[in-house]
Short mmCIF file of C-alpha atoms in Angstrom, two decimals:
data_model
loop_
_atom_site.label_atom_id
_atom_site.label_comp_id
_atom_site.label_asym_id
_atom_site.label_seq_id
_atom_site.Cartn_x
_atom_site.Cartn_y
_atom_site.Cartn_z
CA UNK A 1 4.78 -58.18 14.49
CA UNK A 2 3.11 -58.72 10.84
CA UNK A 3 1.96 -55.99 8.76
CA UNK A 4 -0.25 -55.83 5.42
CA UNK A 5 0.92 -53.05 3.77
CA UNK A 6 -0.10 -51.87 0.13
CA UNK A 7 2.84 -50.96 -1.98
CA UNK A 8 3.42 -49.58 -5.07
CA UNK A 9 5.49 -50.15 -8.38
CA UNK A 10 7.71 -46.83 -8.55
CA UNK A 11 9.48 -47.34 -12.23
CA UNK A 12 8.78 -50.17 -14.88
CA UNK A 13 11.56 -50.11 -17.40
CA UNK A 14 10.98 -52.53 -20.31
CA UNK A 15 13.69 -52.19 -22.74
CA UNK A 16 15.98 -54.46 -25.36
CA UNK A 17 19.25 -55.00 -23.00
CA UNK A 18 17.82 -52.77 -20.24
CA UNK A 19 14.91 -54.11 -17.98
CA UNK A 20 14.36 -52.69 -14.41
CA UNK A 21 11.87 -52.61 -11.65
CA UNK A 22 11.82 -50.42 -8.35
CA UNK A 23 8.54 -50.85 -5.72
CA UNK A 24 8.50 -48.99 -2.79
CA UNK A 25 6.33 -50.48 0.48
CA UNK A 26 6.85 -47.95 3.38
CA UNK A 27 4.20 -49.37 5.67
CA UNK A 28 5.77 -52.91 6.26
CA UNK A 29 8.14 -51.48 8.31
CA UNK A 30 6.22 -49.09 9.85
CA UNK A 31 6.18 -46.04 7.88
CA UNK A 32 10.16 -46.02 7.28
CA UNK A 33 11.75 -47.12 3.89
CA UNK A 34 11.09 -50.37 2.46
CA UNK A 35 12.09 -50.47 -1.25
CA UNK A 36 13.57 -52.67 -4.22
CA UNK A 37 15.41 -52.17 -7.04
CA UNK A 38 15.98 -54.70 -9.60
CA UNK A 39 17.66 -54.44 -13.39
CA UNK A 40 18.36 -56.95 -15.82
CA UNK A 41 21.45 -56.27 -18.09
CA UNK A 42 22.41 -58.08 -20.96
CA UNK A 43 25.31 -59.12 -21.48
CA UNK A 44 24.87 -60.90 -24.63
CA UNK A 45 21.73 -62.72 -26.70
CA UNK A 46 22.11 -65.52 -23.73
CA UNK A 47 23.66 -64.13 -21.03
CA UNK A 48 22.76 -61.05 -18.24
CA UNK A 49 23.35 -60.16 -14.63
CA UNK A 50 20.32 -58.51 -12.09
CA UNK A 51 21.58 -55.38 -9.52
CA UNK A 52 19.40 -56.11 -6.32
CA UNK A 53 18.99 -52.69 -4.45
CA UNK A 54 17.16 -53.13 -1.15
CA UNK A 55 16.71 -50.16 0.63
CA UNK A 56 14.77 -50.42 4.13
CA UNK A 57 14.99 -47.95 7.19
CA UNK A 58 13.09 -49.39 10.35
CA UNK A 59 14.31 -51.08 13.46
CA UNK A 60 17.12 -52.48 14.26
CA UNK A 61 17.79 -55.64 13.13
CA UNK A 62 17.92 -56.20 8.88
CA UNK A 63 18.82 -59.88 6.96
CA UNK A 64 18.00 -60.15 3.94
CA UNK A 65 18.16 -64.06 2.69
CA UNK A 66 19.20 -65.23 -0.50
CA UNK A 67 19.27 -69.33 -1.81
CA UNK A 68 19.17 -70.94 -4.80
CA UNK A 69 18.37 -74.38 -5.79
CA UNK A 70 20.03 -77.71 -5.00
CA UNK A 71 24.00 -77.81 -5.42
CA UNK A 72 27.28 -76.57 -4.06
CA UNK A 73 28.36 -73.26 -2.89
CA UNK A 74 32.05 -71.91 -2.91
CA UNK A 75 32.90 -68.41 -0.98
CA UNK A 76 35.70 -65.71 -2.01
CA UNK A 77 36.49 -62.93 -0.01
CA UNK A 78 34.93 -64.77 3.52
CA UNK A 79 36.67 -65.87 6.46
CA UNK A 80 33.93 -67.81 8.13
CA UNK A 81 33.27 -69.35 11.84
CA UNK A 82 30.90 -71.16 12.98
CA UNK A 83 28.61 -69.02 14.96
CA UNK A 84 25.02 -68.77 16.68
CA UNK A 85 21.53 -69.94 14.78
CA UNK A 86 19.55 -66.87 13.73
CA UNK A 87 16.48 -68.15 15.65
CA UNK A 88 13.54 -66.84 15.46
CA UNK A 89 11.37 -69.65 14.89
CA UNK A 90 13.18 -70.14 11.22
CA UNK A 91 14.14 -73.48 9.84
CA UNK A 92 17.36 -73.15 9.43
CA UNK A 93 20.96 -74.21 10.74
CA UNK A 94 24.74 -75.05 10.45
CA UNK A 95 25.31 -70.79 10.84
CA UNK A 96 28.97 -69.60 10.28
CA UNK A 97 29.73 -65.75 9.84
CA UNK A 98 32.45 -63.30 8.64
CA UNK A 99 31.71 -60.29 10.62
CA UNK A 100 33.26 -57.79 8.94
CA UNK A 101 33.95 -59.02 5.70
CA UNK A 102 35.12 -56.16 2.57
CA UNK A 103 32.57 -55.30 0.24
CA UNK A 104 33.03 -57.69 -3.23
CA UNK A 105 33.25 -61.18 -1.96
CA UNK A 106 30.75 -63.69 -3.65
CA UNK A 107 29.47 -67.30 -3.19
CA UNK A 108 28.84 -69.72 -5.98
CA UNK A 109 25.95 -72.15 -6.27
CA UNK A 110 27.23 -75.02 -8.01
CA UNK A 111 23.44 -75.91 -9.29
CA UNK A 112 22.73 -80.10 -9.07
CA UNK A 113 20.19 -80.27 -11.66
CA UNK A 114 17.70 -82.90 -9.39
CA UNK A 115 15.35 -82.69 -12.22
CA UNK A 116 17.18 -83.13 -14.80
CA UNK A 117 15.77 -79.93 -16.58
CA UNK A 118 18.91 -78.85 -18.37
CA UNK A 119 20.76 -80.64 -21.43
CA UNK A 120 22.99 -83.69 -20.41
CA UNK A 121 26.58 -82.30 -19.35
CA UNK A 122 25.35 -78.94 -18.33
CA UNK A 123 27.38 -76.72 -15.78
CA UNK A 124 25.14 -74.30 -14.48
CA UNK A 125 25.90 -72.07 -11.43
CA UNK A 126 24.37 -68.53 -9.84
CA UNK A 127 26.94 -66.14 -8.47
CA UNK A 128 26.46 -63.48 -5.94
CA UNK A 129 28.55 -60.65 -5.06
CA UNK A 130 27.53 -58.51 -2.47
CA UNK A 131 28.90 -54.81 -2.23
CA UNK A 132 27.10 -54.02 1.08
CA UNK A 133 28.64 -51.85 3.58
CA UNK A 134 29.23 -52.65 6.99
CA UNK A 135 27.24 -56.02 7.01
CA UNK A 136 27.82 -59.12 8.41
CA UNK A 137 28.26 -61.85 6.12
CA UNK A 138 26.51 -65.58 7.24
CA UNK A 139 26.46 -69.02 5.29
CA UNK A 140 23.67 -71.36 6.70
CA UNK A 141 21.13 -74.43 5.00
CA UNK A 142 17.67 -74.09 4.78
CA UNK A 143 14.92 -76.38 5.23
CA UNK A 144 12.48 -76.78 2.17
CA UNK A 145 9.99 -79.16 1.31
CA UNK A 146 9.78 -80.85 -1.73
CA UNK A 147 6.59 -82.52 -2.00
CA UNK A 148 4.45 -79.57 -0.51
CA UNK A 149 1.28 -81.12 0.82
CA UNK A 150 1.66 -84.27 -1.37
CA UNK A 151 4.70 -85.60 -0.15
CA UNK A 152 7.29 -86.09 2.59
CA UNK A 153 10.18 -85.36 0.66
CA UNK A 154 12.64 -82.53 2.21
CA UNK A 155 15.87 -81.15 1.63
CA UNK A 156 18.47 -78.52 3.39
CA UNK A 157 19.88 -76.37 0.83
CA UNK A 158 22.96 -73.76 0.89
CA UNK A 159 21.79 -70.34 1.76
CA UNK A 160 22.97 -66.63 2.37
CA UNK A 161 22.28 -63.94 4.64
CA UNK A 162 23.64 -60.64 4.86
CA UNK A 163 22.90 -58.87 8.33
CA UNK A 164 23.09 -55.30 9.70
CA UNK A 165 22.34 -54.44 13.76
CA UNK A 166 22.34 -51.42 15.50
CA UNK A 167 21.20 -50.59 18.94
CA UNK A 168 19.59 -46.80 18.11
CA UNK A 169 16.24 -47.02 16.10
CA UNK A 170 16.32 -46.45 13.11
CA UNK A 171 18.52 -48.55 10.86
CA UNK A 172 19.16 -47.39 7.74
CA UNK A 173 20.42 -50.20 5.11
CA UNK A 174 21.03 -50.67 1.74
CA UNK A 175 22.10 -53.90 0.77
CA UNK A 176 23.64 -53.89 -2.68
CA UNK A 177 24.29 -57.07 -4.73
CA UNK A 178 25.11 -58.45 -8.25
CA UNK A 179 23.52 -61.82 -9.25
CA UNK A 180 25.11 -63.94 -12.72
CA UNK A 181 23.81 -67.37 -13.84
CA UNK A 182 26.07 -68.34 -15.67
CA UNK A 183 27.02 -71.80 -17.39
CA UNK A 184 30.42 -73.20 -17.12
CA UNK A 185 32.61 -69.86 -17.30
CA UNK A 186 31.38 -66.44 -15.40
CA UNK A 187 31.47 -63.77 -17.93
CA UNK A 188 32.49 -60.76 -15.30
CA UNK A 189 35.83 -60.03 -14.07
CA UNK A 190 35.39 -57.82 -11.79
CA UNK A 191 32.73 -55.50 -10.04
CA UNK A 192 32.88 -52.87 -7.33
CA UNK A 193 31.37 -49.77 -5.67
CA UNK A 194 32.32 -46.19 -6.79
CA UNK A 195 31.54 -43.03 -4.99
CA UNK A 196 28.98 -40.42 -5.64
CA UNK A 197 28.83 -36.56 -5.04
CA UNK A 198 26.94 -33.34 -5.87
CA UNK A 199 28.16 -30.60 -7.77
CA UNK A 200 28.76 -28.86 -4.20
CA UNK A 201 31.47 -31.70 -3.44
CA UNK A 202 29.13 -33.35 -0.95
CA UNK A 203 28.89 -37.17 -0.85
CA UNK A 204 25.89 -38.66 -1.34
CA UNK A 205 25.03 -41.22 1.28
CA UNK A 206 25.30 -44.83 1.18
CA UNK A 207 21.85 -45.13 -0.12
CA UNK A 208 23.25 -43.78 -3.30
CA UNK A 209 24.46 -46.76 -5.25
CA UNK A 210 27.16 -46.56 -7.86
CA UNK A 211 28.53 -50.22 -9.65
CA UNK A 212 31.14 -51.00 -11.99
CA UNK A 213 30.89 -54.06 -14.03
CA UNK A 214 33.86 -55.29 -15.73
CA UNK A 215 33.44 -57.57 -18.19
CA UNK A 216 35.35 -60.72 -19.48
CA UNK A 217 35.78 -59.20 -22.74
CA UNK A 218 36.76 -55.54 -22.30
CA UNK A 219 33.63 -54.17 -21.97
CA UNK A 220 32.46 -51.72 -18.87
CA UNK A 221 29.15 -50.94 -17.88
CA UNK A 222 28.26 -48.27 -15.45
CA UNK A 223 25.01 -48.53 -12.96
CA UNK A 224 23.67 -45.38 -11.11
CA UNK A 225 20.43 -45.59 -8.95
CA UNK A 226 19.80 -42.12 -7.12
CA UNK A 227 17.63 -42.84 -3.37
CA UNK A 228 14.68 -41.03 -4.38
CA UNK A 229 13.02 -41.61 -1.05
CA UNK A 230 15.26 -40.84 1.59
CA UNK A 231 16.00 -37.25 2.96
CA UNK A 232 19.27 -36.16 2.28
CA UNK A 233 19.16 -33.69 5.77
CA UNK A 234 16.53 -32.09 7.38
CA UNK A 235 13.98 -31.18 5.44
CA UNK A 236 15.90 -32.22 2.35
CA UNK A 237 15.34 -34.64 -0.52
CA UNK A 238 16.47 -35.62 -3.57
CA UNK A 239 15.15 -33.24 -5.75
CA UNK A 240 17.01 -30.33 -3.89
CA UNK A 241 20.25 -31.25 -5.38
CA UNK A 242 19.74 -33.60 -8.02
CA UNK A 243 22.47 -34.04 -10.07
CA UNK A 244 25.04 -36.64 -9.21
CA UNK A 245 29.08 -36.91 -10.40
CA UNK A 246 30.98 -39.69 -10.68
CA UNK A 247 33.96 -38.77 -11.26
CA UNK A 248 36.21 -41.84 -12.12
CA UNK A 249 33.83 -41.53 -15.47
CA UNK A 250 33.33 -37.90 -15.72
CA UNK A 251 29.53 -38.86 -15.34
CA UNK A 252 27.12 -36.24 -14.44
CA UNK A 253 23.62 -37.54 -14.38
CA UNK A 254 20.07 -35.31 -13.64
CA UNK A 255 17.96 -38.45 -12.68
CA UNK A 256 16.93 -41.26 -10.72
CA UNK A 257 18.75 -44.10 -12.54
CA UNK A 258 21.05 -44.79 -15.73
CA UNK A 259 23.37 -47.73 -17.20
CA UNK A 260 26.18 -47.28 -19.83
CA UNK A 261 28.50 -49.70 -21.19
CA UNK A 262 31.08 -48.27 -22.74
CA UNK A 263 32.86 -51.08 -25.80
CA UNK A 264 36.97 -52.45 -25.28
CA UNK A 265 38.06 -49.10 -27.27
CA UNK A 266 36.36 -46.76 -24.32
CA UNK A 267 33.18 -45.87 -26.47
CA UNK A 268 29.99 -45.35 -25.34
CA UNK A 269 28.18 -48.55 -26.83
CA UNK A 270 24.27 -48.80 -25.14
CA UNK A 271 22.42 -46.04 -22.65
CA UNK A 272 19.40 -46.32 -20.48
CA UNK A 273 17.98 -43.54 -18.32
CA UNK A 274 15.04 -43.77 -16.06
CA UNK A 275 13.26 -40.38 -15.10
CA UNK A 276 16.16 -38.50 -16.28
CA UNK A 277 16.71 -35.30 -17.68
CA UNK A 278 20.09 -34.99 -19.05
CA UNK A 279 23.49 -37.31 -19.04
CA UNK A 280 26.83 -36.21 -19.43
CA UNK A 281 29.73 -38.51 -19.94
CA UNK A 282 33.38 -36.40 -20.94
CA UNK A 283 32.47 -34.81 -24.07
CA UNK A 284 28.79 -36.34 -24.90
CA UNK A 285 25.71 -35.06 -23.27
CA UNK A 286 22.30 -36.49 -23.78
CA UNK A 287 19.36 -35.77 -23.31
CA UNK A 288 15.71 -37.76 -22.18
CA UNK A 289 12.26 -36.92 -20.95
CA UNK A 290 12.35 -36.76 -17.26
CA UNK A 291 9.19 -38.36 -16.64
CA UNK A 292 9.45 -41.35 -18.81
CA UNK A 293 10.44 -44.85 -16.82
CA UNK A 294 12.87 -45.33 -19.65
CA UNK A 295 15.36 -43.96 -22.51
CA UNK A 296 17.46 -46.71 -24.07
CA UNK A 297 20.10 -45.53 -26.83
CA UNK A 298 22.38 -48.11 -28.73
CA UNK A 299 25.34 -46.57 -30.60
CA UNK A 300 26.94 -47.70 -33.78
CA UNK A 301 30.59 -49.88 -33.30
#
């Protein structure tokens, strides 16, 4: 079935290291959740990584694709075997699958610059690690054209999918993933998913999203996005309980969304908050106006 469905842009945060974007389109899957979350950190004047949030609930079947351009791919963290096409009427083949692979592993486009866009000698490459739980993890090529209407020129390139099935309506997914481009050298050591809970001692759900970015050089950065759509029980939502601990950082956050990078000493070093009230990390609170998309603080070294 197709469906045109209107959405809507739900927060538009514009910042100096911190950009992020969350739109929210219900009606494509017929009235369930269908929403995206993307930020842009820095990492320095050249270099950033994007946290893709997709959060859909609907059906019974999710993939969500992702490709990049011509090149390479490596895989860490898969054991892959060849397994069944995903059909439906999509160009695409040469499927292999880790079933149940552990949240963290990542594949590497190697990019082949066809175009020669990039200075002579360049080594560019996307990584993507994917923290989604209880996915299915596929590698397949995918047919694109290269001429579009002018030309005959095709290609298959490397692509991803990351599945979820059940056989009771609805599914509820979030897929959670990290993107770097990066030339030559990735500058992240090390990322992975951290628990949330309430005040109560009640975990949040899955569609709660907590990151840890480790960087190359010492620094940490903490990402928090809050589901601000989906019921928490019956007749619950998010504003019921709304703050949200994590406690391997002493956080304690009265929002929707906030990133923190804390410096190689352990000091708080650059803030964001998005329709957020109050932040407490340890010993330092803050505090921001709860209906702005965004409040971005840099600290002094």
């Amino acid at each position: 079935n197709q469906h045109s469905a209107a959405g809507q842009t739900t927060l538009w945060a514009d910042g100096e290291q911190f950009r992020a974007i969350r739109a929210s389109a219900p009606d494509i899957i017929e009235g369930g959740q269908f929403e995206r979350t993307a930020a842009m950190i820095d990492i320095s004047d050249r270099d950033s990584y994007v946290v893709d949030i997709f959060r859909v609930v609907g059906g019974t079947d999710h993939a969500k694709f992702t490709h990049s351009h011509f090149g390479q791919i490596t895989v860490q963290g898969l054991s892959h075997q060849p397994a069944e096409d995903y059909g439906h009427e999509t160009q695409m083949r040469n499927f292999q699958c880790d079933p149940s692979p552990q949240p963290g592993w990542s594949v590497d486009w190697k990019i082949e610059d066809r175009y020669q866009l990039a200075p002579p000698g360049s080594d560019l490459h996307l990584r993507c690690t994917d923290l989604t739980r209880d996915a299915q993890a596929y590698l397949c090529e995918g047919w694109v054209s290269l001429g579009g209407y002018r030309g005959v020129e095709e290609e298959w390139i490397p692509r991803l999918m990351v599945r979820r099935q059940t056989q009771r309506r609805p599914l509820a997914s979030t897929f959670v993933s990290v993107l770097e481009p990066y030339e030559t050298k990735s500058n992240i050591a090390r990322i992975r998913r951290l628990p949330l809970q309430a005040p109560s001692g009640t975990a949040y759900p899955d569609s709660y999203v907590a990151l840890e970015i480790e960087l190359l050089d010492g620094r940490r950065d903490l990402f928090v996005a809050a589901d601000v759509e989906r019921p928490l029980g019956p007749g619950r939502s998010v504003h019921d309980e709304p703050i949200i601990l994590q406690n391997d950082w002493g956080l304690r956050l009265d929002g929707e969304l906030c990133w923190l990078r804390l410096n190689k000493a352990g000091k708080i070093e650059h803030l964001a908050l998005c329709y957020a009230k109050a932040l407490s990390l340890g010993d330092l609170s803050f505090s921001a106006d709860p209906t702005g998309d965004l409040t971005e603080l840099t600290f002094p070294p």
